[in-house]
Tab-separated table of N, CA and C in Angstrom:
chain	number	residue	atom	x	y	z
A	1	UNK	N	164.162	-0.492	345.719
A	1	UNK	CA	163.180	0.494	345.360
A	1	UNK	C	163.780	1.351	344.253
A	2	UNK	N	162.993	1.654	343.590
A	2	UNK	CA	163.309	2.619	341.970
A	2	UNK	C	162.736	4.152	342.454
A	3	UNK	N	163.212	4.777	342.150
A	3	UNK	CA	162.584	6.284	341.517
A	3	UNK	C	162.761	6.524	339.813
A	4	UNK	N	162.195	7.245	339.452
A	4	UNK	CA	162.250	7.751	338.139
A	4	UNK	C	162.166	9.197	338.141
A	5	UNK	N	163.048	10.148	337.647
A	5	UNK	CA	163.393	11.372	337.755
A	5	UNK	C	163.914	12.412	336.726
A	6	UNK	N	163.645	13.380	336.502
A	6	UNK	CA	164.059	14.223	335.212
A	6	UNK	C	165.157	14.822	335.326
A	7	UNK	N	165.840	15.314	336.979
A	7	UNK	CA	166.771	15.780	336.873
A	7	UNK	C	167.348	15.517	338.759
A	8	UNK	N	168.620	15.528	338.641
A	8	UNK	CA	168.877	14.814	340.092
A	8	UNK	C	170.315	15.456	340.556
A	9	UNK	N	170.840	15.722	342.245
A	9	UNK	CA	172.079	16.504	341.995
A	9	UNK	C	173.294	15.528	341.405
A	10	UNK	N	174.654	15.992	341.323
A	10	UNK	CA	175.624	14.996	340.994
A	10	UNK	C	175.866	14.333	342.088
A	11	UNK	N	176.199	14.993	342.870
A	11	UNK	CA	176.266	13.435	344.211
A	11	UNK	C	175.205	13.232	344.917
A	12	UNK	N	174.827	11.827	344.553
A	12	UNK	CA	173.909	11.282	345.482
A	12	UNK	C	174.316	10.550	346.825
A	13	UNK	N	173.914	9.521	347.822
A	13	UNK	CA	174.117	8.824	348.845
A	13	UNK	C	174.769	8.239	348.862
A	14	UNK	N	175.240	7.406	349.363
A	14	UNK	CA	176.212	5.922	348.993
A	14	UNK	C	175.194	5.039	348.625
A	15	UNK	N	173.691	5.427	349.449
A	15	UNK	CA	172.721	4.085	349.030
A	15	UNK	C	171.794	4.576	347.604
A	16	UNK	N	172.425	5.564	347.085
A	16	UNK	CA	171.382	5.520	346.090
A	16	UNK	C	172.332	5.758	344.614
A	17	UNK	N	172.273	4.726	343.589
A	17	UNK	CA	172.490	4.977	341.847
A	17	UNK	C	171.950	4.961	340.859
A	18	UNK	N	172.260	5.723	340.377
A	18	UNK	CA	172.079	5.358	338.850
A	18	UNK	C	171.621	4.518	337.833
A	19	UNK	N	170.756	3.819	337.682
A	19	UNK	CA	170.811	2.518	336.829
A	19	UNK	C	170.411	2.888	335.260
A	20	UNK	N	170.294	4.199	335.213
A	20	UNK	CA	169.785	4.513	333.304
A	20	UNK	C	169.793	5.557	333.164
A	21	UNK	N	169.700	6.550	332.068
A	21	UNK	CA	169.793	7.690	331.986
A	21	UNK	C	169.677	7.729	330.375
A	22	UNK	N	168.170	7.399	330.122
A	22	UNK	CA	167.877	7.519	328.598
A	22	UNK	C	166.700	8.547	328.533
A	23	UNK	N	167.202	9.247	327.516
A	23	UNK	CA	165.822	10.089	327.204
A	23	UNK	C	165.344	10.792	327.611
A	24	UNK	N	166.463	11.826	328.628
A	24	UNK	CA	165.779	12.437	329.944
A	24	UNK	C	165.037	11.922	330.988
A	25	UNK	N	165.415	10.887	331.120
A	25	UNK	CA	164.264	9.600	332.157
A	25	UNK	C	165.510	9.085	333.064
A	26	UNK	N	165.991	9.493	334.140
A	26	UNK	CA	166.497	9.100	335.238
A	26	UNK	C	166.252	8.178	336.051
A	27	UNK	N	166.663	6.797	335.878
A	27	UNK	CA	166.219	5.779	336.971
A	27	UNK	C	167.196	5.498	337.820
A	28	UNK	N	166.479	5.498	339.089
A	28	UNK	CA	167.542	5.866	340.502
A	28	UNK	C	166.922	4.764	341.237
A	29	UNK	N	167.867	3.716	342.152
A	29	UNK	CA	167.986	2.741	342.190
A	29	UNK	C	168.426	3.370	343.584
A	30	UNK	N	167.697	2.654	344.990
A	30	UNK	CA	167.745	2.943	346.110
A	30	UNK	C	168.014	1.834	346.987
A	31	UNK	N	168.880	1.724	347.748
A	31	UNK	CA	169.096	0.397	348.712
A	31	UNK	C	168.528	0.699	349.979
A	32	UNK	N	167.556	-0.123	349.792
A	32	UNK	CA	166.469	0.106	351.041
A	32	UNK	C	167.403	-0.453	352.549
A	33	UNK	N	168.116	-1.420	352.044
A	33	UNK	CA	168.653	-2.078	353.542
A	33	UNK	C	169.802	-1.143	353.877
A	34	UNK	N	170.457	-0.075	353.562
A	34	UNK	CA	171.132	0.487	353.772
A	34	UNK	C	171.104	1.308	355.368
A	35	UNK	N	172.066	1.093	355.989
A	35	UNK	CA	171.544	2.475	357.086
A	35	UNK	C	170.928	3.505	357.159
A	36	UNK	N	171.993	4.329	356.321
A	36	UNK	CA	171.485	5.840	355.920
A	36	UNK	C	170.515	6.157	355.509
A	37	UNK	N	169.660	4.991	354.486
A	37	UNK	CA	168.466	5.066	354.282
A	37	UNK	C	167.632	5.262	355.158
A	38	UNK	N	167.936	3.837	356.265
A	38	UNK	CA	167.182	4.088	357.088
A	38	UNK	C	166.537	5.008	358.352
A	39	UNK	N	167.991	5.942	358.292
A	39	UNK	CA	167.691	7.074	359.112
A	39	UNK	C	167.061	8.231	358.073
A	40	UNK	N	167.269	8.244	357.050
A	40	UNK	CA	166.282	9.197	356.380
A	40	UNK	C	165.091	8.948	356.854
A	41	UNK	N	164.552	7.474	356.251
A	41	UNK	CA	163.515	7.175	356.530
A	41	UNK	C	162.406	7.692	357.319
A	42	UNK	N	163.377	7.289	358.895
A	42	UNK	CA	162.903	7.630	360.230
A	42	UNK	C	162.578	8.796	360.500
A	43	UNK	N	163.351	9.908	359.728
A	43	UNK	CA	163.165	11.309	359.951
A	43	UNK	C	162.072	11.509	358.862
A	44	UNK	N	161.765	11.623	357.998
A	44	UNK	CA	160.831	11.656	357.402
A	44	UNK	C	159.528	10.728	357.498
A	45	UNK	N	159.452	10.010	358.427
A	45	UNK	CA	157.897	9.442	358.718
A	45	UNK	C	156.967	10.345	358.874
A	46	UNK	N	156.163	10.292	358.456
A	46	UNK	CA	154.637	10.964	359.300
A	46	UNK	C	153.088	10.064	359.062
A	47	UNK	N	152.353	10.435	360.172
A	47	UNK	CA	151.884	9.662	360.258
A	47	UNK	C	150.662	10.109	358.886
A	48	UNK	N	150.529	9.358	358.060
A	48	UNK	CA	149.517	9.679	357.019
A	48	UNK	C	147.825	9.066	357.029
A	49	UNK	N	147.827	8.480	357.373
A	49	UNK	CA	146.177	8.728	357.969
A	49	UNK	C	146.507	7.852	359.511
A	50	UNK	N	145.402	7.927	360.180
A	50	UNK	CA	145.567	7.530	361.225
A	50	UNK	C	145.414	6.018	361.540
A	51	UNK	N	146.887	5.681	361.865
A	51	UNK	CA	147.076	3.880	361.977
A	51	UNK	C	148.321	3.907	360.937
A	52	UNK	N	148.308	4.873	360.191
A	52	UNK	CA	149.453	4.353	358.759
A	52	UNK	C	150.282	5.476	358.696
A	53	UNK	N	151.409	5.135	358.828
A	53	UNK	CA	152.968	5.540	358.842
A	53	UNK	C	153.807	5.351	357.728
A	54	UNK	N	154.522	6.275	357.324
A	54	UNK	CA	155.112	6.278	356.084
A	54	UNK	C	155.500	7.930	355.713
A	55	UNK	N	156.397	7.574	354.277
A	55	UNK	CA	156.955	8.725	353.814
A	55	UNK	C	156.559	8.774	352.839
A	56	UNK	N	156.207	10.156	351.752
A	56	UNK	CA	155.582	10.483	350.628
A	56	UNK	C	157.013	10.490	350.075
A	57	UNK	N	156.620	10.154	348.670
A	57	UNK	CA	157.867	10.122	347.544
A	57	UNK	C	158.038	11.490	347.136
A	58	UNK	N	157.255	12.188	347.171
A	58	UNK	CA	157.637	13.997	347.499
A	58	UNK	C	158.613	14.120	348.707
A	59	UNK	N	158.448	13.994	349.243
A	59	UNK	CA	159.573	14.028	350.514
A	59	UNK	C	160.712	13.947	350.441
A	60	UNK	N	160.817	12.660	350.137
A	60	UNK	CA	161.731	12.031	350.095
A	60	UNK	C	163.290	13.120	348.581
A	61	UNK	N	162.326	12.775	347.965
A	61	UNK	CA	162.826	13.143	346.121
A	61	UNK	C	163.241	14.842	347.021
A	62	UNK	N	162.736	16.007	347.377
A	62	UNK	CA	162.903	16.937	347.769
A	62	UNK	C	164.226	16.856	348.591
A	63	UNK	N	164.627	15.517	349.359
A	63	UNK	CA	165.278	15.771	350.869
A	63	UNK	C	167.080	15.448	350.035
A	64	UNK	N	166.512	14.779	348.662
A	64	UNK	CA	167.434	14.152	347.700
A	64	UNK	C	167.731	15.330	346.693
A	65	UNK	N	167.318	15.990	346.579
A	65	UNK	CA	167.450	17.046	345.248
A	65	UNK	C	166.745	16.625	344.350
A	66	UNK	N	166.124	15.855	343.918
A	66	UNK	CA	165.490	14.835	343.101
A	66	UNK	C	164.525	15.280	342.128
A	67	UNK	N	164.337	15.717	341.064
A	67	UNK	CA	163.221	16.361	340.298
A	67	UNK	C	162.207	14.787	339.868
A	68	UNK	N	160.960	14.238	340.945
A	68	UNK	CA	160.369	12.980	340.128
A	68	UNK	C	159.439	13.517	338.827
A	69	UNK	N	159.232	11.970	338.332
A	69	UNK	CA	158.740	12.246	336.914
A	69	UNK	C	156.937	12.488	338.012
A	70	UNK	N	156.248	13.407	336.912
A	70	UNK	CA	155.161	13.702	337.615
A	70	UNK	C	153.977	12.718	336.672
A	71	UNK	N	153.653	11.303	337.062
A	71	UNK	CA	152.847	10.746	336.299
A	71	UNK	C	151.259	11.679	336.550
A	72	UNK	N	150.984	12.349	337.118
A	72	UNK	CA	149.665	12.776	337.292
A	72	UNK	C	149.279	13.648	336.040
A	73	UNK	N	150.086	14.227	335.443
A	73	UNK	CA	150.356	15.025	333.866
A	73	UNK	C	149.497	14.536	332.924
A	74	UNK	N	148.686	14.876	332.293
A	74	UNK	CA	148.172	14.456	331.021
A	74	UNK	C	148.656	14.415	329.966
A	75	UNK	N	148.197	13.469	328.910
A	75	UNK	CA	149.650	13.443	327.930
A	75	UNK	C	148.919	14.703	326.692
């Protein structure tokens, strides 16, 4: 899994790097099979409509220090 991000702390996870850093465009490269991931994960579930489970990439990016790129922006 990728994120894309404008600004991020200096230490990240063991499961999460770096893969670019052009242009103010941060691409963060996440190892989903990782443990630690997976207990993030778990702690951050909620249930988002009813029947469907999951974590918002707000969440997540927040629980990380993570500034994401905000595609909803108009250019």
């Amino acid at each position: 899994m990728k994120l894309y991000a404008t600004s991020i702390p200096k230490a990240l996870p063991s499961w999460a790097s770096v893969i670019s850093n052009k242009a103010g465009l941060i691409e963060v490269e996440i190892n989903d099979k990782d443990p630690g991931f997976h207990s993030i994960i778990e702690e951050l579930s909620t249930e988002i409509e009813p029947g469907f489970v999951g974590i918002k990439a707000s969440d997540l990016c927040t629980r990380l220090s993570i500034e994401m790129v905000d595609t909803s922006e108009e250019s």
